[in-house]
Tab-separated table of C-alpha atoms and ligand atoms in Angstrom:
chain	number	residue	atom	x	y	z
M	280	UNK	CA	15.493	-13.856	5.570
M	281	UNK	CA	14.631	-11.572	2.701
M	282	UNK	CA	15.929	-14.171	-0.052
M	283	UNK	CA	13.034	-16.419	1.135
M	284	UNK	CA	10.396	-13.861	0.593
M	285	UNK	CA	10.000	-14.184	-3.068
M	286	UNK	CA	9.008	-17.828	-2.601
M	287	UNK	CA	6.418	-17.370	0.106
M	288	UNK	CA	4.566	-14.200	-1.711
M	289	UNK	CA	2.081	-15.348	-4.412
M	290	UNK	CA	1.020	-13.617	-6.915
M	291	UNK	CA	3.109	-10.828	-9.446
M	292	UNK	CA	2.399	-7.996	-7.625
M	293	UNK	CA	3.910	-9.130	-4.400
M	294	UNK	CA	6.852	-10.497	-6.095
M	295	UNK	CA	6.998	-7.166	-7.339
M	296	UNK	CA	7.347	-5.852	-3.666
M	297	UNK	CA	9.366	-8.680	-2.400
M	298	UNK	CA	11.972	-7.586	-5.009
M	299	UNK	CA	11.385	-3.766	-4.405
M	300	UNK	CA	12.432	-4.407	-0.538
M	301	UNK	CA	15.807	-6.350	-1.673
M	302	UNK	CA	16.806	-4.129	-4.177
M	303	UNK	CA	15.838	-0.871	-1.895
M	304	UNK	CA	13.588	0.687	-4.135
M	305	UNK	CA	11.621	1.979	-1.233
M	306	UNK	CA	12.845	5.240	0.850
M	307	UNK	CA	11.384	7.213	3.675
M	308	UNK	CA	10.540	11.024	2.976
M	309	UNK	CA	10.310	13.056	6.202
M	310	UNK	CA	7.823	16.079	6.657
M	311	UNK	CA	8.777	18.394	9.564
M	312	UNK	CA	6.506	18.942	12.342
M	313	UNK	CA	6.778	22.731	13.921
M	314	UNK	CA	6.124	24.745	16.904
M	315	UNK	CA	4.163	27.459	14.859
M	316	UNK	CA	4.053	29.988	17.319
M	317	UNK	CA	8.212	29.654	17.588
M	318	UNK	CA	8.561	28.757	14.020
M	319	UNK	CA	11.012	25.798	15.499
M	320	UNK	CA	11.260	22.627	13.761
M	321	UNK	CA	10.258	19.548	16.639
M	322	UNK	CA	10.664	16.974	14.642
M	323	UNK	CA	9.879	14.654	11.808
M	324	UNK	CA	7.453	11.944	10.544
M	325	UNK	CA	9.355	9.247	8.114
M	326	UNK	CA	6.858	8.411	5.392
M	327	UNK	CA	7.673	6.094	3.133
M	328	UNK	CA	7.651	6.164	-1.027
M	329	UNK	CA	8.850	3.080	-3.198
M	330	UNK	CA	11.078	4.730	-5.903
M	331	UNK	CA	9.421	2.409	-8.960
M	332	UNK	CA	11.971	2.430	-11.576
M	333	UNK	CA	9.379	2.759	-14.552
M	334	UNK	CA	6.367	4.336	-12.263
M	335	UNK	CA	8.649	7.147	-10.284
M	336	UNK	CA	8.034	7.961	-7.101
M	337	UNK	CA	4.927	6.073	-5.851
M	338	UNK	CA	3.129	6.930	-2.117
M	339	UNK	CA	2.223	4.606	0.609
M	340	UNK	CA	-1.301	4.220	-1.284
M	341	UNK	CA	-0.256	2.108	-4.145
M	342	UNK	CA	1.959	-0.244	-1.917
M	343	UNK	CA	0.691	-0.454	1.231
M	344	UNK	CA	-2.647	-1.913	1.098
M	345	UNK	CA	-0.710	-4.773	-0.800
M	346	UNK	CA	1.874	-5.459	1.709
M	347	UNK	CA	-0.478	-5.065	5.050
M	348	UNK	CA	-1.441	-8.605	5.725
M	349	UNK	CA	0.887	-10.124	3.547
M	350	UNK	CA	4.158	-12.086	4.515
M	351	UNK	CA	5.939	-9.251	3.772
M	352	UNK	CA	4.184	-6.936	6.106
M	353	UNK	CA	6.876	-7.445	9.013
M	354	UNK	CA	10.078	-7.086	6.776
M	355	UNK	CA	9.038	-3.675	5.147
M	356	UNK	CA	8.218	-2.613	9.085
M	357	UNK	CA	11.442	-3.820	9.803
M	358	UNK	CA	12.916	-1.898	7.058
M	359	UNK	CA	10.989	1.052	7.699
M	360	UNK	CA	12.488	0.834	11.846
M	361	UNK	CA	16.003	-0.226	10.346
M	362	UNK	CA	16.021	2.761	7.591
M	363	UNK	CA	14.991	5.436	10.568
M	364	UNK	CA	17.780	4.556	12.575
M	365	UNK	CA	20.093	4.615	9.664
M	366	UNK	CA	19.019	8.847	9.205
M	367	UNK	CA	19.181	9.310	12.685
M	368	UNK	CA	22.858	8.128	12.954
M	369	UNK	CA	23.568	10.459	9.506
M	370	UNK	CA	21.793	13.239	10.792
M	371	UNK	CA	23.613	12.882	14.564
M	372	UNK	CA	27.110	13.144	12.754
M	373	UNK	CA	26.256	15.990	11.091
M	374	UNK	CA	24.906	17.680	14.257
M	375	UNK	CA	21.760	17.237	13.559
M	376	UNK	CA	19.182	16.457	16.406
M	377	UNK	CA	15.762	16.056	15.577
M	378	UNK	CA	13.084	13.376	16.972
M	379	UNK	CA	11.750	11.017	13.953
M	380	UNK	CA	8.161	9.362	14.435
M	381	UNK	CA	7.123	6.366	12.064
M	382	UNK	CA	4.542	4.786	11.439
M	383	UNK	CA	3.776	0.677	12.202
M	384	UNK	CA	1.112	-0.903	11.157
M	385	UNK	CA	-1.194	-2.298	13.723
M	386	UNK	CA	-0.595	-6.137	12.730
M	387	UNK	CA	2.982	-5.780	12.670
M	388	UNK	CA	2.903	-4.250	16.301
M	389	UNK	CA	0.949	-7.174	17.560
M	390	UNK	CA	3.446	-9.508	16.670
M	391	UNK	CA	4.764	-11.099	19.274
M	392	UNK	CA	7.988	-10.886	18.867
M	393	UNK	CA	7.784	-7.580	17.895
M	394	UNK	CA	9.484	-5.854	21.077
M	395	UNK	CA	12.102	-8.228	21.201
M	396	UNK	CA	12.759	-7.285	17.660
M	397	UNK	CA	12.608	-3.494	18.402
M	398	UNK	CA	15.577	-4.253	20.835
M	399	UNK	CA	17.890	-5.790	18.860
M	400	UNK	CA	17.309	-3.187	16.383
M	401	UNK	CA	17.962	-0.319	18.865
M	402	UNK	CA	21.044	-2.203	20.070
M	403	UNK	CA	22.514	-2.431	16.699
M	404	UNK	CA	21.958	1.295	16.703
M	405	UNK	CA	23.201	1.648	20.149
M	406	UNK	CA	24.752	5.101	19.359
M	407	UNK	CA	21.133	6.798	18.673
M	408	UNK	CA	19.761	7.824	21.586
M	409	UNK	CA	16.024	6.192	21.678
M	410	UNK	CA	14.186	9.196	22.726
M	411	UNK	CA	14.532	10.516	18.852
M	412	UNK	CA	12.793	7.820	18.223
M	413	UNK	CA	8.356	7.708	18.581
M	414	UNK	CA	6.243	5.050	17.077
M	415	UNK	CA	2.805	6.044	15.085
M	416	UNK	CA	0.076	4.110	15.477
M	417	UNK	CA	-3.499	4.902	13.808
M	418	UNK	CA	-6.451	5.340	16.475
M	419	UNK	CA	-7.832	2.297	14.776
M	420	UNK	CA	-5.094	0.396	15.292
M	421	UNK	CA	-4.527	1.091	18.865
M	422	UNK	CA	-8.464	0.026	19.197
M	423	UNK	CA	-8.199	-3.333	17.894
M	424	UNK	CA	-6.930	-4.838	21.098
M	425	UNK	CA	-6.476	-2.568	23.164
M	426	UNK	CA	-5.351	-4.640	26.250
M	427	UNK	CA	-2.836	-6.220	23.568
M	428	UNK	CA	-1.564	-3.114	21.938
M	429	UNK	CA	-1.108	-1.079	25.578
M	430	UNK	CA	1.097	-4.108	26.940
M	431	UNK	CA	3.121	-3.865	23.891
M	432	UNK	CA	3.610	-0.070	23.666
M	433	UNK	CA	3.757	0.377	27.665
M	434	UNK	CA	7.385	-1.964	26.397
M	435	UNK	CA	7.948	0.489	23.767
M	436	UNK	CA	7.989	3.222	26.115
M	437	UNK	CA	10.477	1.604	28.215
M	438	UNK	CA	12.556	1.128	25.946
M	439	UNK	CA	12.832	4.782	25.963
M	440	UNK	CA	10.526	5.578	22.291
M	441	UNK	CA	7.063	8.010	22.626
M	442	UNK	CA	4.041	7.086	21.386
M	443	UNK	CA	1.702	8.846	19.552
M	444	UNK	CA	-2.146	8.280	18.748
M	445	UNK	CA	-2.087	9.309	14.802
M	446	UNK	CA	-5.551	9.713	13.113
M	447	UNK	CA	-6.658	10.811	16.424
M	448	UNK	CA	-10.453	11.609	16.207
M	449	UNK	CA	-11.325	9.711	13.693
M	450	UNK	CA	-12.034	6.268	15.712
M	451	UNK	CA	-14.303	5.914	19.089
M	452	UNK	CA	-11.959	6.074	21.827
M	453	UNK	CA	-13.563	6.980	25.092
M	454	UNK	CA	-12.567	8.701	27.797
M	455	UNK	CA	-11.607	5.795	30.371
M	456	UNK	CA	-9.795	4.148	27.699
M	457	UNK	CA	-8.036	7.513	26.829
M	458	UNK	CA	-6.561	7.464	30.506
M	459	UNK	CA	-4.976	4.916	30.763
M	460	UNK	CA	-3.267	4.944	27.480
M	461	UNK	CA	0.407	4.528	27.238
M	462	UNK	CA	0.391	7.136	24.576
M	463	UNK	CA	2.522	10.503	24.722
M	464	UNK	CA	1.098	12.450	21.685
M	465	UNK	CA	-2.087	12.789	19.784
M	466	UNK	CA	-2.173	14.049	16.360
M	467	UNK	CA	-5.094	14.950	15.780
M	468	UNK	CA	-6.399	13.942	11.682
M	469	UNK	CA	-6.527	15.977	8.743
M	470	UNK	CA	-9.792	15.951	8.247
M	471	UNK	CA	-11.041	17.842	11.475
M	472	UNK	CA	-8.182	20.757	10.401
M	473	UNK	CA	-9.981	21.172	6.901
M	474	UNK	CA	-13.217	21.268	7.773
M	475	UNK	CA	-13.073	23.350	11.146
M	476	UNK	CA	-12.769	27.014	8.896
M	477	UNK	CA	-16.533	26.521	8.107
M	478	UNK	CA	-18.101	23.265	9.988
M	479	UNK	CA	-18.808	23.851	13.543
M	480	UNK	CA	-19.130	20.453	14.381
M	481	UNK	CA	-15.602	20.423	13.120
M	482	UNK	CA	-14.239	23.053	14.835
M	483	UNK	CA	-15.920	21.878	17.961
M	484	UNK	CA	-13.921	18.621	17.733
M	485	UNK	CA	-10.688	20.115	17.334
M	486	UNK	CA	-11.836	22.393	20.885
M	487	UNK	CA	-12.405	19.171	22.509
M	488	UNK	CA	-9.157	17.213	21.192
M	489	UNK	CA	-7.214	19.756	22.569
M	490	UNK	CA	-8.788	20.087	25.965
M	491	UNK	CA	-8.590	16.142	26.220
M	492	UNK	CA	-4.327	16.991	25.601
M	493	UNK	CA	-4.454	18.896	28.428
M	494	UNK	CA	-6.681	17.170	30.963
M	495	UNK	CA	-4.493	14.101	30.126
M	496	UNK	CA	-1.021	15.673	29.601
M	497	UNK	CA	-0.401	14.371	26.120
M	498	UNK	CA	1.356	16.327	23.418
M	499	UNK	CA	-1.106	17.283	20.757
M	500	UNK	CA	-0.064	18.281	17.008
M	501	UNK	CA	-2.463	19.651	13.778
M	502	UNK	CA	-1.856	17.248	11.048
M	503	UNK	CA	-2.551	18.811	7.805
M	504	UNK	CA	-2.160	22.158	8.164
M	505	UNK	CA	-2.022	23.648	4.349
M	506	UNK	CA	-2.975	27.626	4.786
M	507	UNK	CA	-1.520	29.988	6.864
M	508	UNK	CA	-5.275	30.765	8.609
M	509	UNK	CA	-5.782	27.556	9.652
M	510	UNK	CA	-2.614	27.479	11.840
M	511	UNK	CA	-3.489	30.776	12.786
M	512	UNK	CA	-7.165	29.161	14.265
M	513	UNK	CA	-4.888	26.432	15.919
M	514	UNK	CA	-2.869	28.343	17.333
M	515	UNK	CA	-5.642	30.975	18.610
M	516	UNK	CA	-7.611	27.702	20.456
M	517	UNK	CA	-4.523	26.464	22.372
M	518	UNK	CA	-2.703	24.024	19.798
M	519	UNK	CA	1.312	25.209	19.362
M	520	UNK	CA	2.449	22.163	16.896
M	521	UNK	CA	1.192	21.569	13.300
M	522	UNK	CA	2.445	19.428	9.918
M	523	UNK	CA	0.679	20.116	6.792
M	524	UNK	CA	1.617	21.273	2.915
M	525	UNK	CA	1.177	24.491	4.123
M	526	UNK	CA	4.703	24.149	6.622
M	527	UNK	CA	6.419	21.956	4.405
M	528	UNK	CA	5.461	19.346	2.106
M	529	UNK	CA	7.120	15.537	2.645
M	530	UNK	CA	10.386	15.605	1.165
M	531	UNK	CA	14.137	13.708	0.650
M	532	UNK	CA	15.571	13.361	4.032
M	533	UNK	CA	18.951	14.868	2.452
M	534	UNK	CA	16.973	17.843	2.182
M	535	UNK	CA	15.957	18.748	5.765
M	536	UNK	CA	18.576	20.842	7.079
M	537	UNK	CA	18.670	23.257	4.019
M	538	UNK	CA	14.614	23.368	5.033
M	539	UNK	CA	15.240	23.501	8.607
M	540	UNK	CA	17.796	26.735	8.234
M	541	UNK	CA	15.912	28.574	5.775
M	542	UNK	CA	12.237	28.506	7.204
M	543	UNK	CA	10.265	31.102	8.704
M	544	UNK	CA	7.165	30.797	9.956
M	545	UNK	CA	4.205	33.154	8.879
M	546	UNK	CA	4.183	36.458	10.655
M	547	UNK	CA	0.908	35.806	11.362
M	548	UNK	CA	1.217	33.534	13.145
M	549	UNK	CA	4.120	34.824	15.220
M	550	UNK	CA	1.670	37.574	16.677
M	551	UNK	CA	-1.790	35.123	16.557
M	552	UNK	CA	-1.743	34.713	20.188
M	553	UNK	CA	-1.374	38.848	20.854
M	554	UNK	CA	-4.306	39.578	18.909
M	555	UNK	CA	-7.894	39.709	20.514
L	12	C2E	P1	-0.255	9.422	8.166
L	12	C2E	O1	0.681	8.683	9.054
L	12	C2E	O2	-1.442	10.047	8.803
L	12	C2E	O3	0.652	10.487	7.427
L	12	C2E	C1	0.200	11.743	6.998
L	12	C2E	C2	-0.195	11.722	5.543
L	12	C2E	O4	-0.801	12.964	5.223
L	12	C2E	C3	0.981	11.569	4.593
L	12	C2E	O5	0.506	10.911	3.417
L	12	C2E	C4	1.297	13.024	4.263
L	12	C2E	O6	2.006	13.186	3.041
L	12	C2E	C5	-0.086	13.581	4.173
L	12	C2E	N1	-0.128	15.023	4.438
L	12	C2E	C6	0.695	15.746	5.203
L	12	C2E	N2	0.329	17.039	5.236
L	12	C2E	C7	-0.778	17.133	4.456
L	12	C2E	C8	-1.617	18.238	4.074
L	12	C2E	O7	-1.430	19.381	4.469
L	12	C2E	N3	-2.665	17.938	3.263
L	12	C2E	C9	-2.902	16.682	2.813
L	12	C2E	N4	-3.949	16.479	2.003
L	12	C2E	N5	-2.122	15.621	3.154
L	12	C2E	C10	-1.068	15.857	3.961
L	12	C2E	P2	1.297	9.687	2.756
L	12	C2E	O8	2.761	9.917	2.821
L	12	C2E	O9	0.659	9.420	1.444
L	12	C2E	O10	0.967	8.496	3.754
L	12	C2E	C11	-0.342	8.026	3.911
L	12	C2E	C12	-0.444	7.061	5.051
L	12	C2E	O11	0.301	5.883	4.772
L	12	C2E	C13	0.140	7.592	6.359
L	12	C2E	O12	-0.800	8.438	7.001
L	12	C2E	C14	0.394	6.305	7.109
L	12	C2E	O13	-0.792	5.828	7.707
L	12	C2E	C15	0.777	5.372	5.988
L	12	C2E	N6	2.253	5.275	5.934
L	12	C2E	C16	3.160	6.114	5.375
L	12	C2E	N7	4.408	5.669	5.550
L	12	C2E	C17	4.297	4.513	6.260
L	12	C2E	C18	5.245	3.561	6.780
L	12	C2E	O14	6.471	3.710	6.643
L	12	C2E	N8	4.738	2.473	7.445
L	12	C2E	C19	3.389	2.310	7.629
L	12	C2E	N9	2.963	1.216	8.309
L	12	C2E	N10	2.490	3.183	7.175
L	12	C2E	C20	2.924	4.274	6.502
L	13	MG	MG1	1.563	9.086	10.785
L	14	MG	MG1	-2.332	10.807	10.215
């Protein structure tokens, strides 16, 4: 159990996280993800911040690397799963209904007991209906076994959670591989969204990411999407769904529905499609 964990880390820092985990330092923001031609909220990714008591509010870069491949790698995953059920049953009795993806580590969803664990979670949680539920995995991840890591999601998915492919683009999967992939959504990375306003290489990637959604039949979504043009280019080359500073930026999860009821979405982008 968690009182164990301070014995088995080594070193201060981990201690440090060990005791951050049982005194529930850590919380999950949640960034909406939107249908930008509707200007609907779809849903939310849970990302998580450690609320340091002296440091403030810290992001997943100056805890994560620590924890991923430590002993405590499993029990913040398990926290993170536990935690996104717990705002899912809040946000249900307030009549709130919005899918929540997170994010698991690729080690942690290799575990073998791992499914197993996922079920006992979702039965304590019996009352949330699994399909608000999806599981993140980076492209990397999903590449590092990838007989392993299908077995385990093709579970997942029974269970009744999607899967998406985060990061998409940024590691080498081919086309066969792509296929047969028990995936449900890509999101395709940041990176190709920036640079696609003025590198053609860019843009060309982002073309081919979204014809690959549709010759497959996955769900595709714009991840960092900060200006108001460059969901105005998705949306002009065929992709509806984006996240980025430029819809909202990660915040408290007490804060969504106050977002969710007083966003609009650019009137740009509204009429993007109409336009020539
Ligand atoms: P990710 O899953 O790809 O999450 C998206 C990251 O991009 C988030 O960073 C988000 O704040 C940031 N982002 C969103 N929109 C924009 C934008 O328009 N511009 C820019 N520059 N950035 C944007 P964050 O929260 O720092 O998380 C970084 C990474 O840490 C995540 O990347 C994910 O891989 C990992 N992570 C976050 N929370 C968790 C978690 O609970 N468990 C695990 N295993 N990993 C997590
Ligand atoms: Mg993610
Ligand atoms: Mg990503």
């Amino acid at each position: 159990g968690l009182q164990d964990l301070s014995l088995s880390t080594n070193g201060t820092r981990l201690d440090r996280l060990a005791t951050a985990l049982q005194a529930n330092e850590f919380c999950l923001y949640v960034q909406p993800k939107v249908d930008m031609q509707e200007g609907t909220l779809v849903g939310v990714e849970a990302l998580a911040r450690w609320r340091h008591p002296e440091q403030g509010l810290l992001g997943p870069g100056e805890f994560l690397p620590q924890i991923e491949g430590s002993v405590l790698e499993a029990p913040f995953g398990e926290w993170v799963l536990t935690h996104s059920l717990t705002l899912q049953r809040q946000w249900l009795s307030q009549g709130l209904r919005v899918p929540l993806s997170l994010n698991i580590s690729a080690r942690h969803l290799q575990m073998a007991d791992f499914p197993q664990r996922v079920q006992q979670l979702l039965a304590e949680y019996a009352d949330v209906p699994t399909s608000l539920l999806e599981i993140e995995i980076t492209e990397s991840a999903a590449l590092t076994d990838i007989d392993a890591v299908s077995a385990t999601l093709v579970q997942l998915r029974n269970m009744g959670l999607s899967v998406a492919i985060d990061d998409f683009g940024t590691g080498y999967s081919s086309l066969t591989y792509l296929r047969q992939f028990p995936a449900d959504t890509l999101k395709i990375d940041r990176s190709f969204v920036m640079g696609m306003m003025t590198d053609i290489g860019d843009m060309a990637i982002v073309d081919g990411v979204i014809g690959l959604s549709r010759s497959f039949g996955l769900t595709l979504i714009a991840e960092g999407v900060e200006t108001t043009e460059q969901g105005l280019r998705l949306l002009q080359m065929g992709c509806l769904l984006g996240q980025g500073y430029g819809i909202a930026r990660p915040m408290p999860a007490h804060e969504l529905q106050a977002w969710a009821a007083q966003w609009r979405a650019p009137e740009a982008w509204a009429q993007g499609l109409a336009k020539p």
